[in-house]
Amino acid sequence: MAMLVAAAVPAQNKYPGGIVYGPKAAFNIAAPEGWVLDNESGVNQGQPCVLYPKGESWADSRTVMYAKIASTQYEDAEKFAAVAIKQMESKHGKPKEKIDKGKTSNGQAFFINEYPATKMYSQWERVAYVQLPKAVAYIVLSSRDEATYRKDAPALREVLKTFAYLEPKTETGAQ
């Protein structure tokens, strides 16, 4: 289970950034310009770190993002993405794989897949898979229609520019 810790700022800004924790890894991200990072609105849906455009809400925004760390059984981003594609194929169809790739601000490799809407699934989605040491982080951007998706899709790349893997702390003197 991941959780988010964020520094408090005025309510209209929610949080400028936050840390997503998982059992094997943690990372920090920040909201891109014009977006809000929120650690409360998505909790009931298992999304402790959600983002949406300022002036909108997690429930009503035409585009949202959420960030998580994959289950501990996944340590390889390529394998995690392959399993995700296989699980979603009947609903999503085949994605456009690796439409973008690069490294985060502190050198973690990532790639982005695009999942266009289908007759069975109306959302347009883009997922960034980030390879961490012994873990996989992922950030999903999801839009209700193609026009909004095309307009908001660059925000995912902006979040990746702020992405920072946090090294696990080891106890001094531990063997």
mmCIF file of C-alpha atoms in Angstrom:
data_model
loop_
_atom_site.group_PDB
_atom_site.id
_atom_site.type_symbol
_atom_site.label_atom_id
_atom_site.label_comp_id
_atom_site.label_asym_id
_atom_site.label_seq_id
_atom_site.Cartn_x
_atom_site.Cartn_y
_atom_site.Cartn_z
ATOM 1 C CA MET A 1 0.000 0.000 0.000
ATOM 2 C CA ALA A 2 1.413 3.377 -0.991
ATOM 3 C CA MET A 3 0.864 6.563 0.911
ATOM 4 C CA LEU A 4 1.634 10.188 0.292
ATOM 5 C CA VAL A 5 3.191 12.726 2.611
ATOM 6 C CA ALA A 6 3.063 16.351 1.543
ATOM 7 C CA ALA A 7 3.863 19.733 3.003
ATOM 8 C CA ALA A 8 0.809 21.852 3.784
ATOM 9 C CA VAL A 9 0.197 24.978 1.689
ATOM 10 C CA PRO A 10 -2.860 27.189 1.182
ATOM 11 C CA ALA A 11 -5.981 25.125 0.461
ATOM 12 C CA GLN A 12 -6.473 26.247 -3.148
ATOM 13 C CA ASN A 13 -3.030 24.897 -4.033
ATOM 14 C CA LYS A 14 -3.469 21.600 -2.142
ATOM 15 C CA TYR A 15 0.150 20.359 -2.196
ATOM 16 C CA PRO A 16 2.993 21.396 -4.494
ATOM 17 C CA GLY A 17 4.493 17.922 -4.356
ATOM 18 C CA GLY A 18 4.564 14.743 -2.406
ATOM 19 C CA ILE A 19 6.281 11.464 -1.729
ATOM 20 C CA VAL A 20 4.730 8.185 -2.855
ATOM 21 C CA TYR A 21 5.825 5.267 -0.661
ATOM 22 C CA GLY A 22 5.724 1.592 -1.501
ATOM 23 C CA PRO A 23 7.140 -1.466 0.249
ATOM 24 C CA LYS A 24 10.392 -1.444 -1.782
ATOM 25 C CA ALA A 25 10.731 2.131 -2.995
ATOM 26 C CA ALA A 26 9.606 5.733 -2.746
ATOM 27 C CA PHE A 27 9.607 8.693 -5.092
ATOM 28 C CA ASN A 28 8.829 12.373 -5.037
ATOM 29 C CA ILE A 29 6.821 14.201 -7.702
ATOM 30 C CA ALA A 30 5.426 17.707 -8.088
ATOM 31 C CA ALA A 31 2.349 19.045 -9.833
ATOM 32 C CA PRO A 32 3.062 20.676 -13.193
ATOM 33 C CA GLU A 33 2.169 24.323 -13.778
ATOM 34 C CA GLY A 34 -1.613 24.729 -13.661
ATOM 35 C CA TRP A 35 -2.183 21.410 -11.874
ATOM 36 C CA VAL A 36 -2.925 20.355 -8.287
ATOM 37 C CA LEU A 37 -1.427 17.410 -6.394
ATOM 38 C CA ASP A 38 -3.983 16.020 -3.935
ATOM 39 C CA ASN A 39 -3.401 13.295 -1.336
ATOM 40 C CA GLU A 40 -6.979 13.077 -0.074
ATOM 41 C CA SER A 41 -9.535 12.909 -2.892
ATOM 42 C CA GLY A 42 -8.499 9.555 -4.404
ATOM 43 C CA VAL A 43 -7.784 7.645 -1.188
ATOM 44 C CA ASN A 44 -11.170 5.847 -1.127
ATOM 45 C CA GLN A 45 -10.385 4.502 -4.614
ATOM 46 C CA GLY A 46 -6.910 3.336 -3.637
ATOM 47 C CA GLN A 47 -5.222 6.375 -5.213
ATOM 48 C CA PRO A 48 -3.277 8.237 -2.507
ATOM 49 C CA CYS A 49 -1.585 10.576 -5.009
ATOM 50 C CA VAL A 50 -3.827 12.198 -7.617
ATOM 51 C CA LEU A 51 -3.368 15.236 -9.824
ATOM 52 C CA TYR A 52 -5.839 17.322 -11.824
ATOM 53 C CA PRO A 53 -5.986 20.796 -13.392
ATOM 54 C CA LYS A 54 -6.435 23.743 -10.999
ATOM 55 C CA GLY A 55 -10.047 24.822 -10.666
ATOM 56 C CA GLU A 56 -11.273 21.250 -11.211
ATOM 57 C CA SER A 57 -11.633 18.231 -8.905
ATOM 58 C CA TRP A 58 -10.596 14.582 -8.853
ATOM 59 C CA ALA A 59 -14.249 13.562 -9.348
ATOM 60 C CA ASP A 60 -15.154 15.953 -12.161
ATOM 61 C CA SER A 61 -11.992 16.764 -14.110
ATOM 62 C CA ARG A 62 -11.859 15.785 -17.779
ATOM 63 C CA THR A 63 -8.233 14.700 -17.239
ATOM 64 C CA VAL A 64 -6.650 13.239 -14.101
ATOM 65 C CA MET A 65 -3.351 11.623 -13.188
ATOM 66 C CA TYR A 66 -2.396 9.226 -10.430
ATOM 67 C CA ALA A 67 0.955 7.857 -9.281
ATOM 68 C CA LYS A 68 1.716 4.506 -7.658
ATOM 69 C CA ILE A 69 4.333 1.838 -7.113
ATOM 70 C CA ALA A 70 3.604 -1.594 -8.587
ATOM 71 C CA SER A 71 3.089 -4.656 -6.426
ATOM 72 C CA THR A 72 6.245 -6.091 -4.852
ATOM 73 C CA GLN A 73 6.113 -9.014 -7.296
ATOM 74 C CA TYR A 74 7.259 -6.621 -10.054
ATOM 75 C CA GLU A 75 10.825 -5.345 -10.178
ATOM 76 C CA ASP A 76 11.116 -4.885 -13.964
ATOM 77 C CA ALA A 77 9.184 -2.113 -15.750
ATOM 78 C CA GLU A 78 9.112 -3.973 -19.096
ATOM 79 C CA LYS A 79 7.621 -7.102 -17.508
ATOM 80 C CA PHE A 80 5.110 -5.069 -15.471
ATOM 81 C CA ALA A 81 3.948 -3.216 -18.605
ATOM 82 C CA ALA A 82 3.646 -6.512 -20.530
ATOM 83 C CA VAL A 83 1.437 -8.002 -17.800
ATOM 84 C CA ALA A 84 -0.663 -4.811 -17.656
ATOM 85 C CA ILE A 85 -1.136 -4.854 -21.442
ATOM 86 C CA LYS A 86 -2.170 -8.513 -21.393
ATOM 87 C CA GLN A 87 -4.667 -7.899 -18.553
ATOM 88 C CA MET A 88 -6.183 -4.851 -20.276
ATOM 89 C CA GLU A 89 -6.071 -6.083 -23.880
ATOM 90 C CA SER A 90 -9.698 -7.230 -24.121
ATOM 91 C CA LYS A 91 -10.952 -3.825 -22.951
ATOM 92 C CA HIS A 92 -8.205 -1.461 -24.168
ATOM 93 C CA GLY A 93 -6.948 -3.213 -27.283
ATOM 94 C CA LYS A 94 -3.255 -2.967 -28.147
ATOM 95 C CA PRO A 95 -1.481 0.180 -26.922
ATOM 96 C CA LYS A 96 0.981 2.290 -28.832
ATOM 97 C CA GLU A 97 4.123 1.156 -27.060
ATOM 98 C CA LYS A 98 7.023 3.388 -26.151
ATOM 99 C CA ILE A 99 5.699 6.600 -27.706
ATOM 100 C CA ASP A 100 8.252 8.401 -25.534
ATOM 101 C CA LYS A 101 11.158 7.415 -23.315
ATOM 102 C CA GLY A 102 13.911 9.036 -21.348
ATOM 103 C CA LYS A 103 15.300 9.506 -17.859
ATOM 104 C CA THR A 104 13.861 11.272 -14.840
ATOM 105 C CA SER A 105 15.639 14.189 -13.184
ATOM 106 C CA ASN A 106 17.785 11.811 -11.148
ATOM 107 C CA GLY A 107 18.469 9.254 -13.867
ATOM 108 C CA GLN A 108 15.695 6.647 -13.602
ATOM 109 C CA ALA A 109 14.782 5.211 -17.035
ATOM 110 C CA PHE A 110 11.154 5.479 -18.139
ATOM 111 C CA PHE A 111 8.965 4.773 -21.147
ATOM 112 C CA ILE A 112 5.419 5.859 -21.965
ATOM 113 C CA ASN A 113 2.677 3.777 -23.593
ATOM 114 C CA GLU A 114 -0.489 5.254 -25.073
ATOM 115 C CA TYR A 115 -3.852 3.531 -24.670
ATOM 116 C CA PRO A 116 -6.395 5.100 -27.078
ATOM 117 C CA ALA A 117 -10.095 4.808 -26.286
ATOM 118 C CA THR A 118 -11.950 1.786 -27.655
ATOM 119 C CA LYS A 119 -15.606 0.848 -28.026
ATOM 120 C CA MET A 120 -15.366 -0.935 -24.681
ATOM 121 C CA TYR A 121 -13.334 1.712 -22.814
ATOM 122 C CA SER A 122 -13.970 5.408 -23.442
ATOM 123 C CA GLN A 123 -10.930 6.841 -21.622
ATOM 124 C CA TRP A 124 -7.796 7.976 -23.463
ATOM 125 C CA GLU A 125 -4.775 7.031 -21.363
ATOM 126 C CA ARG A 126 -1.030 7.428 -21.288
ATOM 127 C CA VAL A 127 1.088 5.530 -18.755
ATOM 128 C CA ALA A 128 4.677 6.260 -17.761
ATOM 129 C CA TYR A 129 6.525 3.227 -16.416
ATOM 130 C CA VAL A 130 9.608 4.161 -14.376
ATOM 131 C CA GLN A 131 12.314 1.602 -13.613
ATOM 132 C CA LEU A 132 13.505 1.882 -10.017
ATOM 133 C CA PRO A 133 16.032 -0.308 -8.239
ATOM 134 C CA LYS A 134 14.002 -3.446 -7.335
ATOM 135 C CA ALA A 135 10.646 -1.719 -8.039
ATOM 136 C CA VAL A 136 8.449 -0.127 -10.716
ATOM 137 C CA ALA A 137 6.696 3.231 -10.406
ATOM 138 C CA TYR A 138 3.926 4.237 -12.768
ATOM 139 C CA ILE A 139 1.989 7.394 -13.459
ATOM 140 C CA VAL A 140 -1.292 7.278 -15.374
ATOM 141 C CA LEU A 141 -2.830 10.208 -17.250
ATOM 142 C CA SER A 142 -6.480 9.540 -18.119
ATOM 143 C CA SER A 143 -8.818 11.761 -20.163
ATOM 144 C CA ARG A 144 -12.510 11.489 -20.948
ATOM 145 C CA ASP A 145 -12.124 12.460 -24.620
ATOM 146 C CA GLU A 146 -9.425 12.677 -27.280
ATOM 147 C CA ALA A 147 -9.369 16.493 -27.555
ATOM 148 C CA THR A 148 -8.776 16.914 -23.816
ATOM 149 C CA TYR A 149 -6.240 14.074 -23.895
ATOM 150 C CA ARG A 150 -4.222 15.738 -26.662
ATOM 151 C CA LYS A 151 -4.297 19.074 -24.791
ATOM 152 C CA ASP A 152 -3.345 17.621 -21.381
ATOM 153 C CA ALA A 153 -0.978 14.764 -22.374
ATOM 154 C CA PRO A 154 2.194 16.942 -22.094
ATOM 155 C CA ALA A 155 1.483 17.309 -18.341
ATOM 156 C CA LEU A 156 2.638 13.707 -17.820
ATOM 157 C CA ARG A 157 6.083 14.559 -19.210
ATOM 158 C CA GLU A 158 6.151 17.616 -16.899
ATOM 159 C CA VAL A 159 5.509 15.394 -13.867
ATOM 160 C CA LEU A 160 8.325 13.083 -14.995
ATOM 161 C CA LYS A 161 10.689 16.077 -15.026
ATOM 162 C CA THR A 162 10.042 16.434 -11.264
ATOM 163 C CA PHE A 163 10.243 12.698 -10.512
ATOM 164 C CA ALA A 164 12.967 11.858 -7.988
ATOM 165 C CA TYR A 165 13.671 8.355 -6.713
ATOM 166 C CA LEU A 166 14.351 8.317 -2.991
ATOM 167 C CA GLU A 167 17.050 5.952 -1.810
ATOM 168 C CA PRO A 168 15.930 3.624 0.983
ATOM 169 C CA LYS A 169 17.558 4.465 4.284
ATOM 170 C CA THR A 170 19.426 1.673 6.005
ATOM 171 C CA GLU A 171 19.919 1.557 9.733
ATOM 172 C CA THR A 172 23.453 2.285 10.867
ATOM 173 C CA GLY A 173 25.192 -0.776 12.205
ATOM 174 C CA ALA A 174 22.717 -3.202 10.605
ATOM 175 C CA GLN A 175 24.352 -6.333 9.204
#
